[in-house]
Coordinates of C-alpha atoms in Angstrom, one line a residue:
Chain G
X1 CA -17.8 -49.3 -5.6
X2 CA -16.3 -46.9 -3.0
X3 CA -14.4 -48.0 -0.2
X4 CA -14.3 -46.0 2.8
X5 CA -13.4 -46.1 6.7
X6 CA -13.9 -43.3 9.4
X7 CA -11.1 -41.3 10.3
X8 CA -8.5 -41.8 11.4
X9 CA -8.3 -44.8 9.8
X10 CA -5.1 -47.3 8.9
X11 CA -2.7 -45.6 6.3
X12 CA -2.7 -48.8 4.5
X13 CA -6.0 -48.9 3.4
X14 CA -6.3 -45.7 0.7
X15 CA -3.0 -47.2 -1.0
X16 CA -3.8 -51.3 -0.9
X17 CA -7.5 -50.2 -2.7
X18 CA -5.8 -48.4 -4.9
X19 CA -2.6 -49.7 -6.3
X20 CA -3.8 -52.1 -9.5
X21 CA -6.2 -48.8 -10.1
X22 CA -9.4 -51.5 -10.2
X23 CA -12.5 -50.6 -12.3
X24 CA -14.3 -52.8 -9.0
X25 CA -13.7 -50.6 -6.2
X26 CA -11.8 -47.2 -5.2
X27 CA -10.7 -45.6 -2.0
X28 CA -13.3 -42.8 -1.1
X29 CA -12.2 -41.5 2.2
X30 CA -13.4 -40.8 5.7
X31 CA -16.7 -42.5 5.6
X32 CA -18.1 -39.7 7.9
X33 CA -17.7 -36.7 5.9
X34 CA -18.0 -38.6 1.8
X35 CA -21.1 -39.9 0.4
X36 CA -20.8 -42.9 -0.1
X37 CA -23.9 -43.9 -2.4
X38 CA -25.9 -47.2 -2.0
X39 CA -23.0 -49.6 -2.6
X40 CA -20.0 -49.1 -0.7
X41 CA -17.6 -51.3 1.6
X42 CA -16.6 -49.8 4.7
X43 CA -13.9 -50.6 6.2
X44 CA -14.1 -51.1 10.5
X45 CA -10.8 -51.5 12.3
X46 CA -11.6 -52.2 16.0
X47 CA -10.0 -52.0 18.3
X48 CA -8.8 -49.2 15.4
X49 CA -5.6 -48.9 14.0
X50 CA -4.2 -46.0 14.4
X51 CA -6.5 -44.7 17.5
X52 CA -7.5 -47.7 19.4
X53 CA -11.2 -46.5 19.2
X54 CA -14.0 -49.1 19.8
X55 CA -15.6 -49.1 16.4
X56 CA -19.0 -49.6 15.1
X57 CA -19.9 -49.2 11.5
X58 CA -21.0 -45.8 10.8
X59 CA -22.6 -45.9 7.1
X60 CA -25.9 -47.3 6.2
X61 CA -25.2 -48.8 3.0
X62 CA -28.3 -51.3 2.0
X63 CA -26.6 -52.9 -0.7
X64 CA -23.5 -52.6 1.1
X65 CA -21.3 -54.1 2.7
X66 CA -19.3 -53.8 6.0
X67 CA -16.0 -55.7 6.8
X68 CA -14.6 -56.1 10.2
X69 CA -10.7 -55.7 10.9
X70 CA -10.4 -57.7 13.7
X71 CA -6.7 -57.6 13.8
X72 CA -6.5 -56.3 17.3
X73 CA -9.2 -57.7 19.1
X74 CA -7.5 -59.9 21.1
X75 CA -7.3 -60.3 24.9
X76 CA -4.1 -58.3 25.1
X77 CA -5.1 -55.1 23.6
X78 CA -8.9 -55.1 24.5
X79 CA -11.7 -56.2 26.9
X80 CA -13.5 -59.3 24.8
X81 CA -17.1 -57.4 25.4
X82 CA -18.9 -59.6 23.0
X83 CA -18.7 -62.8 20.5
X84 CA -18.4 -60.8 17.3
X85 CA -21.0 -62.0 14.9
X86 CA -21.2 -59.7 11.9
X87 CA -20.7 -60.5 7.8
X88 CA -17.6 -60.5 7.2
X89 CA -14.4 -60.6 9.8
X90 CA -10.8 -60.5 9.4
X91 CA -8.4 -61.8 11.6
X92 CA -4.5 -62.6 11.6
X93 CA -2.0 -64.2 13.7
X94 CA 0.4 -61.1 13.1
X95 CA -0.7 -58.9 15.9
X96 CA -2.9 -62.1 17.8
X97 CA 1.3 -63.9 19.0
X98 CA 3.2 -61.7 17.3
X99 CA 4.0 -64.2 14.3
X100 CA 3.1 -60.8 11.1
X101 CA 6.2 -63.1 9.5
X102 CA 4.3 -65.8 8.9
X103 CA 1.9 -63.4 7.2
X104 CA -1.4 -65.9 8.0
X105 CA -5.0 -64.4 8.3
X106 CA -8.8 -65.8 8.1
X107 CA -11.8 -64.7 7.5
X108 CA -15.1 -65.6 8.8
X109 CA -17.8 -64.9 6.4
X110 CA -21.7 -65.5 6.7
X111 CA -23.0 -65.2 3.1
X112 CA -21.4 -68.2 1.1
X113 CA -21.4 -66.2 -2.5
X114 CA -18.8 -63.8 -0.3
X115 CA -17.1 -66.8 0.9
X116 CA -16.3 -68.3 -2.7
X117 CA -15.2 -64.4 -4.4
X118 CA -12.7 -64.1 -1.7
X119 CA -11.3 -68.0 -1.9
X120 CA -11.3 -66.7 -5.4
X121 CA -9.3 -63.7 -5.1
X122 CA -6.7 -65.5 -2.9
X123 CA -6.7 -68.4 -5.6
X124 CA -5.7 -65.9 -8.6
X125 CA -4.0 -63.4 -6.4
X126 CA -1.2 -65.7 -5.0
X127 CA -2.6 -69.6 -4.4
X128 CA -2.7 -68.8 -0.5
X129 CA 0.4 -68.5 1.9
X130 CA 2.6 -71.3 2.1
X131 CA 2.2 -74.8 3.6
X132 CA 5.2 -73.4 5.6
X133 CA 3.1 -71.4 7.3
X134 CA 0.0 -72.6 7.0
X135 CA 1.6 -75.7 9.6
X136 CA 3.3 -73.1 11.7
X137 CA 0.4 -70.8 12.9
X138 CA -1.5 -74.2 13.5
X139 CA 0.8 -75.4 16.2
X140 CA 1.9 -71.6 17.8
X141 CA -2.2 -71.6 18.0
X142 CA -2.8 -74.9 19.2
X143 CA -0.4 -74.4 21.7
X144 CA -1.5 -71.3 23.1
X145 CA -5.1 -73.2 22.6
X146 CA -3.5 -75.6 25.0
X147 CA -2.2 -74.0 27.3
X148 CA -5.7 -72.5 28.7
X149 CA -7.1 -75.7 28.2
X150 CA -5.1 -77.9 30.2
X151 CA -3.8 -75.6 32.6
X152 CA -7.1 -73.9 33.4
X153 CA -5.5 -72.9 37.5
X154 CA -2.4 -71.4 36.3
X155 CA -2.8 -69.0 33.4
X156 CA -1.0 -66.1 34.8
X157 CA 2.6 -67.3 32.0
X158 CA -0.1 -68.0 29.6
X159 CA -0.2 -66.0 26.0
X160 CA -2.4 -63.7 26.8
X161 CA -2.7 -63.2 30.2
X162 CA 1.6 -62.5 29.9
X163 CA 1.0 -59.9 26.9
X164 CA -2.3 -58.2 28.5
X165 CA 1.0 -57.7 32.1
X166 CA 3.3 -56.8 29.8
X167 CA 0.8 -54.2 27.6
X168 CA -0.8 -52.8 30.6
X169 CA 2.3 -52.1 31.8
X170 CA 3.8 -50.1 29.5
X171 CA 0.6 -48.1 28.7
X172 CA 1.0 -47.4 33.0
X173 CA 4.4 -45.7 32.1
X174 CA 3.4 -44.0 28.9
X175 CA 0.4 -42.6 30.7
X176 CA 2.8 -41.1 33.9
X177 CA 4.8 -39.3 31.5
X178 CA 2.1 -37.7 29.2
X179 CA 0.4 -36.5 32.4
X180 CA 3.2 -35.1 33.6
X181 CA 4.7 -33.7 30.5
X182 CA 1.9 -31.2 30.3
X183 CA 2.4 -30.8 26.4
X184 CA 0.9 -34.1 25.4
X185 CA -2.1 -35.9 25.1
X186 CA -4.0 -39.6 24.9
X187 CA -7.2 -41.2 24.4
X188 CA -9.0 -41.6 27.5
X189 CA -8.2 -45.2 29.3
X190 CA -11.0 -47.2 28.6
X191 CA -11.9 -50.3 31.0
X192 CA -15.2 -52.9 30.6
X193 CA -15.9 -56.7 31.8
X194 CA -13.9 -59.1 29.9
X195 CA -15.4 -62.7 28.7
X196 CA -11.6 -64.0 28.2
X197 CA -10.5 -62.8 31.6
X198 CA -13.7 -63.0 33.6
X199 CA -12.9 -59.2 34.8
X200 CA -13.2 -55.6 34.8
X201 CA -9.7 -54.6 32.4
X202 CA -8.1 -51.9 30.9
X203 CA -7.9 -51.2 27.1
X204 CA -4.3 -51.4 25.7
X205 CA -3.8 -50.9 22.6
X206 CA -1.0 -51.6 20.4
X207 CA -0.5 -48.1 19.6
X208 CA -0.4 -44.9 21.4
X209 CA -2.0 -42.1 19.5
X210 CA -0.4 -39.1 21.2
X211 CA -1.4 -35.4 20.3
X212 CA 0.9 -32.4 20.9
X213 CA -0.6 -29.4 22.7
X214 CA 2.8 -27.4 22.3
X215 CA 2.6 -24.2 20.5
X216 CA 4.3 -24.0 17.4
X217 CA 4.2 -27.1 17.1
X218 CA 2.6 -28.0 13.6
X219 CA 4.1 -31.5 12.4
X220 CA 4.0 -33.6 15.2
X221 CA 6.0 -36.2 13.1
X222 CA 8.9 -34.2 12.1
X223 CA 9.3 -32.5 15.5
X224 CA 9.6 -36.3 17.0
X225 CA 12.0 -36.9 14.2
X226 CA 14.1 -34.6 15.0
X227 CA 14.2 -35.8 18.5
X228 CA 15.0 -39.5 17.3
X229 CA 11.6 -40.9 18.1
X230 CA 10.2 -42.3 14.8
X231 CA 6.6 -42.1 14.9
X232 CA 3.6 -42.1 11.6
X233 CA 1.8 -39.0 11.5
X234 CA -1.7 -37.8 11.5
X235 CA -2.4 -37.1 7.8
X236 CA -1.2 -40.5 6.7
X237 CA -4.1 -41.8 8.8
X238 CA -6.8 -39.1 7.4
X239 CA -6.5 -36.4 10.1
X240 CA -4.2 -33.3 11.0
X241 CA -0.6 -33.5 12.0
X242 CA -0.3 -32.8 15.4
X243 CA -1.3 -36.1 16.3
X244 CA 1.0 -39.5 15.7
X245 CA 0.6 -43.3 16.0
X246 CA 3.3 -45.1 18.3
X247 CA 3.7 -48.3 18.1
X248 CA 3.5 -50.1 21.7
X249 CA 4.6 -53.5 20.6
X250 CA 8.6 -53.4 19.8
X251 CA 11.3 -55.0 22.1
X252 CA 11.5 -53.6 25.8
X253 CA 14.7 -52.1 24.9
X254 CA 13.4 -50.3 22.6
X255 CA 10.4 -49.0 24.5
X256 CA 12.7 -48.2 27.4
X257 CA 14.9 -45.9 25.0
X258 CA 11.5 -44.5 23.9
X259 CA 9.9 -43.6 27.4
X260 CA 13.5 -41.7 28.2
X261 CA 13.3 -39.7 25.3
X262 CA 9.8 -38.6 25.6
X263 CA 9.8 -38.0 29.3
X264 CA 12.8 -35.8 28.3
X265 CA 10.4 -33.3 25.7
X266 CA 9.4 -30.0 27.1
Chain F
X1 CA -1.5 -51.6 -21.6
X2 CA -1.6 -54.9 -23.5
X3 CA -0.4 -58.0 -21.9
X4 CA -0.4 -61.0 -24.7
X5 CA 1.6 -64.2 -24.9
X6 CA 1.9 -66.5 -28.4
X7 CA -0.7 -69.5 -28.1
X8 CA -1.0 -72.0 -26.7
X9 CA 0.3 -69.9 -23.2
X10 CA -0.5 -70.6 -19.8
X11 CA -3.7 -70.8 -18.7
X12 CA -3.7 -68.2 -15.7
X13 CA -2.2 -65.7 -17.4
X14 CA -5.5 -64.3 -19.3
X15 CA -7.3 -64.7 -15.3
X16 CA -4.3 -63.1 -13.5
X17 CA -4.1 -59.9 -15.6
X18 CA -7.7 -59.1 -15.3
X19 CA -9.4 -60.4 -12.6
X20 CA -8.9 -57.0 -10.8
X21 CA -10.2 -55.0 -13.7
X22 CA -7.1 -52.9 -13.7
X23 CA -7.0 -49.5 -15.8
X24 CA -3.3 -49.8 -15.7
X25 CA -3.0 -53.2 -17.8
X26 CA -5.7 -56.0 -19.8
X27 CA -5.2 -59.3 -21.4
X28 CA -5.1 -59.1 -24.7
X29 CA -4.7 -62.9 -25.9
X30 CA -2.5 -64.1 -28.6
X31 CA 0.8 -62.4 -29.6
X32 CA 1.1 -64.0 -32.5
X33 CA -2.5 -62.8 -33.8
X34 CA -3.3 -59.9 -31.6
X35 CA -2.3 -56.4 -32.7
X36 CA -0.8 -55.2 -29.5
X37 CA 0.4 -51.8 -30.4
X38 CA 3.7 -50.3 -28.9
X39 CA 3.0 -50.4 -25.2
X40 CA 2.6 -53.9 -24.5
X41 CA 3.5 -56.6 -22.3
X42 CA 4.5 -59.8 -23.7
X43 CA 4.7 -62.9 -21.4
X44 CA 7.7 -65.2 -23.0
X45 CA 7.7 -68.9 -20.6
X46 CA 10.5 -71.1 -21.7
X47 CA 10.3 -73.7 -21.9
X48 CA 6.7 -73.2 -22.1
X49 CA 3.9 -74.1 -20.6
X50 CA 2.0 -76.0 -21.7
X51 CA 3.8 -77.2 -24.6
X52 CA 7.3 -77.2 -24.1
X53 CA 8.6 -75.3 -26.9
X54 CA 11.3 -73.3 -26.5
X55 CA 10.2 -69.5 -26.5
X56 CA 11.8 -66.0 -27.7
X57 CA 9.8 -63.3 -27.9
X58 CA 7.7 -62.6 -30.6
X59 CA 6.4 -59.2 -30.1
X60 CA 8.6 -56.2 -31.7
X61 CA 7.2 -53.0 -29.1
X62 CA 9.9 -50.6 -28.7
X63 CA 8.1 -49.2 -25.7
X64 CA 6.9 -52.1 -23.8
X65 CA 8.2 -55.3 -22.0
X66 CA 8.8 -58.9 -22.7
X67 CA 8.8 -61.0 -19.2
X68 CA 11.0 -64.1 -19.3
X69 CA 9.0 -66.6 -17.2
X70 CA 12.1 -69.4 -16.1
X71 CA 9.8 -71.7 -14.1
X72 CA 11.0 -74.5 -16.5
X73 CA 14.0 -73.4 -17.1
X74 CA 15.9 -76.0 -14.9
X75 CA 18.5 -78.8 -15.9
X76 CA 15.8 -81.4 -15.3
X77 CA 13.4 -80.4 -18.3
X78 CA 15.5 -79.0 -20.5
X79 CA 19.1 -78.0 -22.0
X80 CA 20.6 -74.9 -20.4
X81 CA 21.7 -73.3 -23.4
X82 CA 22.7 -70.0 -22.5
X83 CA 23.3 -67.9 -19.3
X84 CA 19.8 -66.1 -19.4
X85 CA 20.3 -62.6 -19.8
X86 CA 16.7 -60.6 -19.8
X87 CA 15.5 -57.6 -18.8
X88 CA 13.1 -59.1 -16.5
X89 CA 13.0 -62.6 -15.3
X90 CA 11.0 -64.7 -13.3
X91 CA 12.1 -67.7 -11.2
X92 CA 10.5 -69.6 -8.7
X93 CA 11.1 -73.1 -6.7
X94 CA 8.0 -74.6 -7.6
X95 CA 9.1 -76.4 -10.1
X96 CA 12.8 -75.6 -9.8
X97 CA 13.0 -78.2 -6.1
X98 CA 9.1 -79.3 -6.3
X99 CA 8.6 -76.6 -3.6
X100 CA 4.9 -74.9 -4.8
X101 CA 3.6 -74.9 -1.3
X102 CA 6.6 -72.7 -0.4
X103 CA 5.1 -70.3 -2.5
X104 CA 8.5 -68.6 -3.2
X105 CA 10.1 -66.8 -6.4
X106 CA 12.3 -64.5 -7.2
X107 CA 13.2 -62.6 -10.1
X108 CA 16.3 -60.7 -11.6
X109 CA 15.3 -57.5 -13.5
X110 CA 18.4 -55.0 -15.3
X111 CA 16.1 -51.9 -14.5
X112 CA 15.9 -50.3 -11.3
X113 CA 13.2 -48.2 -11.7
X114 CA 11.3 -51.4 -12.9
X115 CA 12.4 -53.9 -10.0
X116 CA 11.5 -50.8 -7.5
X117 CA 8.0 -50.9 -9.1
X118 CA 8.1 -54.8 -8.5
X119 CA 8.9 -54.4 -4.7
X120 CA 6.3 -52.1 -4.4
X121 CA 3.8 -54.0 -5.7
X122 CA 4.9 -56.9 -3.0
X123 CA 4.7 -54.3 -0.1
X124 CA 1.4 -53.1 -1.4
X125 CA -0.4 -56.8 -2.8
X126 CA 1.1 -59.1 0.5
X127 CA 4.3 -57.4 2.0
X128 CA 6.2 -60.8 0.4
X129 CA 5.9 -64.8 1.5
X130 CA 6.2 -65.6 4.9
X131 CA 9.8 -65.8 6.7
X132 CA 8.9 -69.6 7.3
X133 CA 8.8 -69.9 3.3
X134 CA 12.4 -67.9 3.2
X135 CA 14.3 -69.6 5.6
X136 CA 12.8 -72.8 4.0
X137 CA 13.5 -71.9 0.1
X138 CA 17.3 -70.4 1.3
X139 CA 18.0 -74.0 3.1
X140 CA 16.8 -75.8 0.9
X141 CA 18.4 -73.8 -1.9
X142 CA 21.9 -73.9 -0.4
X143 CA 21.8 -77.8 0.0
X144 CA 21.1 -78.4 -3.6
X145 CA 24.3 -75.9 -4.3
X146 CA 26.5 -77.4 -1.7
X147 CA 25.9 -80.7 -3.6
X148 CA 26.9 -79.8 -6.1
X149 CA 30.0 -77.6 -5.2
X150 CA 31.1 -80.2 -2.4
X151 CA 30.4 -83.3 -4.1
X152 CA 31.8 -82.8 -7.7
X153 CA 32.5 -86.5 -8.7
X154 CA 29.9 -88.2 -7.4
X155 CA 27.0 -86.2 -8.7
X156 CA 24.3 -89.2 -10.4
X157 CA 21.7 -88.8 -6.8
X158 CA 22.3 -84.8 -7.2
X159 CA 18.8 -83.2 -7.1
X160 CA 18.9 -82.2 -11.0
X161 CA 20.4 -85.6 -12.1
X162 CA 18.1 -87.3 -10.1
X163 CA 15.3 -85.3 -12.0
X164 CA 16.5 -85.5 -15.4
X165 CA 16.8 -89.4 -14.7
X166 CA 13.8 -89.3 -13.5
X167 CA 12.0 -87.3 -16.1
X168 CA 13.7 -88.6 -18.8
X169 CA 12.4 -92.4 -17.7
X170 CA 8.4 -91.1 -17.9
X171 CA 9.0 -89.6 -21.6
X172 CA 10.6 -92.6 -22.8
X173 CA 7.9 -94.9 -21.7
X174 CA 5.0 -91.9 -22.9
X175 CA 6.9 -91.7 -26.4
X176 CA 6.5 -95.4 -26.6
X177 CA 3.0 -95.5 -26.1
X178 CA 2.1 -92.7 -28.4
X179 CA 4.2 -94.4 -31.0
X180 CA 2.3 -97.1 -31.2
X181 CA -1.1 -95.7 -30.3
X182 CA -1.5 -94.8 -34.3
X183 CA -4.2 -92.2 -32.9
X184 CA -1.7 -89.8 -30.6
X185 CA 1.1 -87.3 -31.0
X186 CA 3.7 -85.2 -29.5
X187 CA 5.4 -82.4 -30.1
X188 CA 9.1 -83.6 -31.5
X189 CA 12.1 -84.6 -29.1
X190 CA 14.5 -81.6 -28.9
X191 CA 18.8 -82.2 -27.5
X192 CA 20.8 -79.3 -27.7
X193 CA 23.9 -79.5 -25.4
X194 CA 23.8 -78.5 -21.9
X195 CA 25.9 -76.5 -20.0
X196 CA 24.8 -77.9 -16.9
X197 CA 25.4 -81.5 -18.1
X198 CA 28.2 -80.5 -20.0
X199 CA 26.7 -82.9 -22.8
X200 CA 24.3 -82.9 -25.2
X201 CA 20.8 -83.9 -23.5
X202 CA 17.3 -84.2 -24.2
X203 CA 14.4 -81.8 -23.2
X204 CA 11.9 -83.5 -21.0
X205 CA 9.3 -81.1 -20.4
X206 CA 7.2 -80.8 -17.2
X207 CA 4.1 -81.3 -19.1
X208 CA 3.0 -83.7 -22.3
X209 CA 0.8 -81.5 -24.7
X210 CA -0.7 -84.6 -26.8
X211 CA -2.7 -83.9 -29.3
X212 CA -5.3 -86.6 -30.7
X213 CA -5.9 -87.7 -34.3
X214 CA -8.6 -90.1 -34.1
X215 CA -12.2 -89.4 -36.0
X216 CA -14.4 -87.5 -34.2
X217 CA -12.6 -87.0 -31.3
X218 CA -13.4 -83.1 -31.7
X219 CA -13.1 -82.3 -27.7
X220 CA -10.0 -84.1 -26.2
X221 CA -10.3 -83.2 -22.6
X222 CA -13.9 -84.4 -22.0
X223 CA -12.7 -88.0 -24.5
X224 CA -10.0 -88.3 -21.8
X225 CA -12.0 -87.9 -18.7
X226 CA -14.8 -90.0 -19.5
X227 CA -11.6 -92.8 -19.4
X228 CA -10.5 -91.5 -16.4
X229 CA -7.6 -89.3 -17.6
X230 CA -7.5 -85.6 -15.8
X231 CA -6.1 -83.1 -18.4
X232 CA -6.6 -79.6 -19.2
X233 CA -8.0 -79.0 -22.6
X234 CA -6.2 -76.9 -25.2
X235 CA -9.2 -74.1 -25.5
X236 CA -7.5 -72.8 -22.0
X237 CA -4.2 -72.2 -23.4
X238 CA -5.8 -70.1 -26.4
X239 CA -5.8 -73.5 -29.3
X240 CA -8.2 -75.8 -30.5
X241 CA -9.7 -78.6 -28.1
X242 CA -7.8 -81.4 -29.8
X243 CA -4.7 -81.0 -27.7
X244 CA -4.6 -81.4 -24.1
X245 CA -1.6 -80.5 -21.4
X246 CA -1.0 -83.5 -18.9
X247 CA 1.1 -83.2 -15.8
X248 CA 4.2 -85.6 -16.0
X249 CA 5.2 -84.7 -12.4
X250 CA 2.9 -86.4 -10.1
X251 CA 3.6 -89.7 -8.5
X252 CA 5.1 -92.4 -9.5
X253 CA 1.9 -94.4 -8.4
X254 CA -0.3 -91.9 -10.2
X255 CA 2.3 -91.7 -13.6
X256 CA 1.8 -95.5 -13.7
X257 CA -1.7 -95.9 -13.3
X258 CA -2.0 -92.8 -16.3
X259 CA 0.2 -95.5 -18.5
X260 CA -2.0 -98.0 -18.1
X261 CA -5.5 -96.2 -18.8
X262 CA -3.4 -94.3 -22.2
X263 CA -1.6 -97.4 -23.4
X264 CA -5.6 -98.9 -23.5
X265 CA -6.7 -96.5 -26.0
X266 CA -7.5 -97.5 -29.2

């Protein structure tokens, strides 16, 4: 069965299909350029990794199936437009607190036959992650549960109310300097009404996908490099090369070293 | 490729290797029986589960690879006869500190390119166990060693001398009852001198493979269930359904209750 996922898609997903070189499934590509027959999974990362896009599936497979990547859909990144109710949907505590250590993710699943193959899979593939951190990510998500349920009046130090501050702001600086550079270039800022925060907000996602305008300028990646700004570039991701993901999530010290080297690129 | 193992092996091994369907490797059963040609992958656990016996690897393929699986091979179960020194080996504190949920291993492997493959394979399949299950295993780890290195004289409540004890107890009371059941057997008690104990000591293996002689007993397993005995039966492992693998690591409560029921059977 072919796997597939629009590009730009995460540069994981080609070589995590592929690996045990399964007679089940294969990596196929940019679901909106192959054909993908009757039969195939697509992949839909949204908000998507590396772009940030608001996704929707894109292939009409009958027999199909489509699974949700809901890593990033989480207060912090992305307006909560809607109660997502589809198949089958990922999630992870990795990028929801910032605990990708404690590598712990669920699904939530609709058709029960789905349900038991992937209980399956983790079963035979590795018995689960460990009790260790099975109890961890139950209390750090109890107690962010907590806090917004007992302190309903003051959520402004709460999880994701602090992360969405701390997100938009950063995005508010990386913004100033690529409009000033005159070289560079981001997605557009999206903003909608947010059921978590009762609001109009901003989009921030966890990475920048910055595009280079400059001529001569054909590996966006290596020319970064060379400046000491470590980025992933475009064709890991399925596209061309003058565009690079950025990760927006590493320490403020880091991020500050970051913003003075960009601003500094003519 | 081929991966085999000599019967009876462990149980997962046939559904691990091909639940994927790989085109890189297939489970090819018995070693002892299976032609495997010159690429394969033998599987050698010692001591072995579910039987006990001590393993060496019984293949002869100049181009392929035993695996050494050392989940057993701990001071508790068994004589450390010799400084293990195989090209790969597998370790893991399941069994080791009684540590499963941790879900941690590790293994030591004389070929780079090999152990590079290994790692990538762990990037690739989970990017490794959680940090909760690495700062657990390493503490956990370093106060069975400091035992052991601080206490030198006073080392009878020591976590393997405690085990062995303890091990050693539930097979003398099991070889009792089999003696005298006139329908059961084990496989024979093995002492070799340990260099761990620094004296000669007897195996006590993790698991009892009994095997039953009584008329018209032809499947074992469902015999013991029906009196309230949870086994695995010896057709998993690869042998005949006469033989059955019980766990002699649970409880104490549940060890004695599985006394009682198997010193009633007539």
């Amino acid at each position: 069965m072919s796997v597939v996922s629009p590009a730009p898609y995460y540069s994981s997903y080609p070589s995590v299909t592929n690996f045990l070189n399964s007679g089940l499934y294969r990596w196929d590509g940019d679901a909106n350029t192959t054909f993908a027959g009757d039969t195939c999974i697509e992949l839909v990362c949204s908000p998507n990794n590396p772009d940030g896009g608001i996704r929707k599936a894109v292939t009409k497979s009958k027999s199909g199936k489509t699974i949700h990547d809901f890593a990033y859909y989480w207060p912090q990144y992305t307006p909560i437009t809607e109660a997502a109710d589809h198949d089958i949907m990922l999630f992870t505590v990795s990028k929801c607190t910032g605990h990708a250590g404690t590598r712990l993710g669920w699904a939530l699943v609709k058709d029960m036959e789905v349900a038991q193959k992937m209980t399956k899979f983790i079963e035979l593939n590795t018995i689960g992650v460990s009790k260790d951190s099975q109890l961890r990510a139950a209390k750090i998500l109890k107690v962010v549960c907590d806090g917004y349920e007992l302190s309903p009046t003051s959520k402004v130090n709460l999880l994701f109310h602090f992360a969405q501050r701390k997100m938009a702001e950063r995005w508010s600086r990386l913004r100033a300097v690529v409009a000033t550079s005159g070289i560079f270039s981001l997605p557009d800022k999206l903003s909608s009404y947010c059921m978590f925060a009762k609001e109009v907000v901003s989009a921030n996602p966890p990475f920048a996908w910055l595009r280079c305008h400059k001529d001569g300028v054909e590996d966006f990646e290596s020319f970064l490099r060379e400046r000491k700004i470590i980025t992933r570039g475009g064709s890991k991701f399925g596209v061309d090369q003058r565009v690079v993901r950025i990760s927006m999530l590493d320490t403020d010290e880091a991020f500050n070293v970051f913003i003075g080297r960009i601003t500094s690129l003519k």
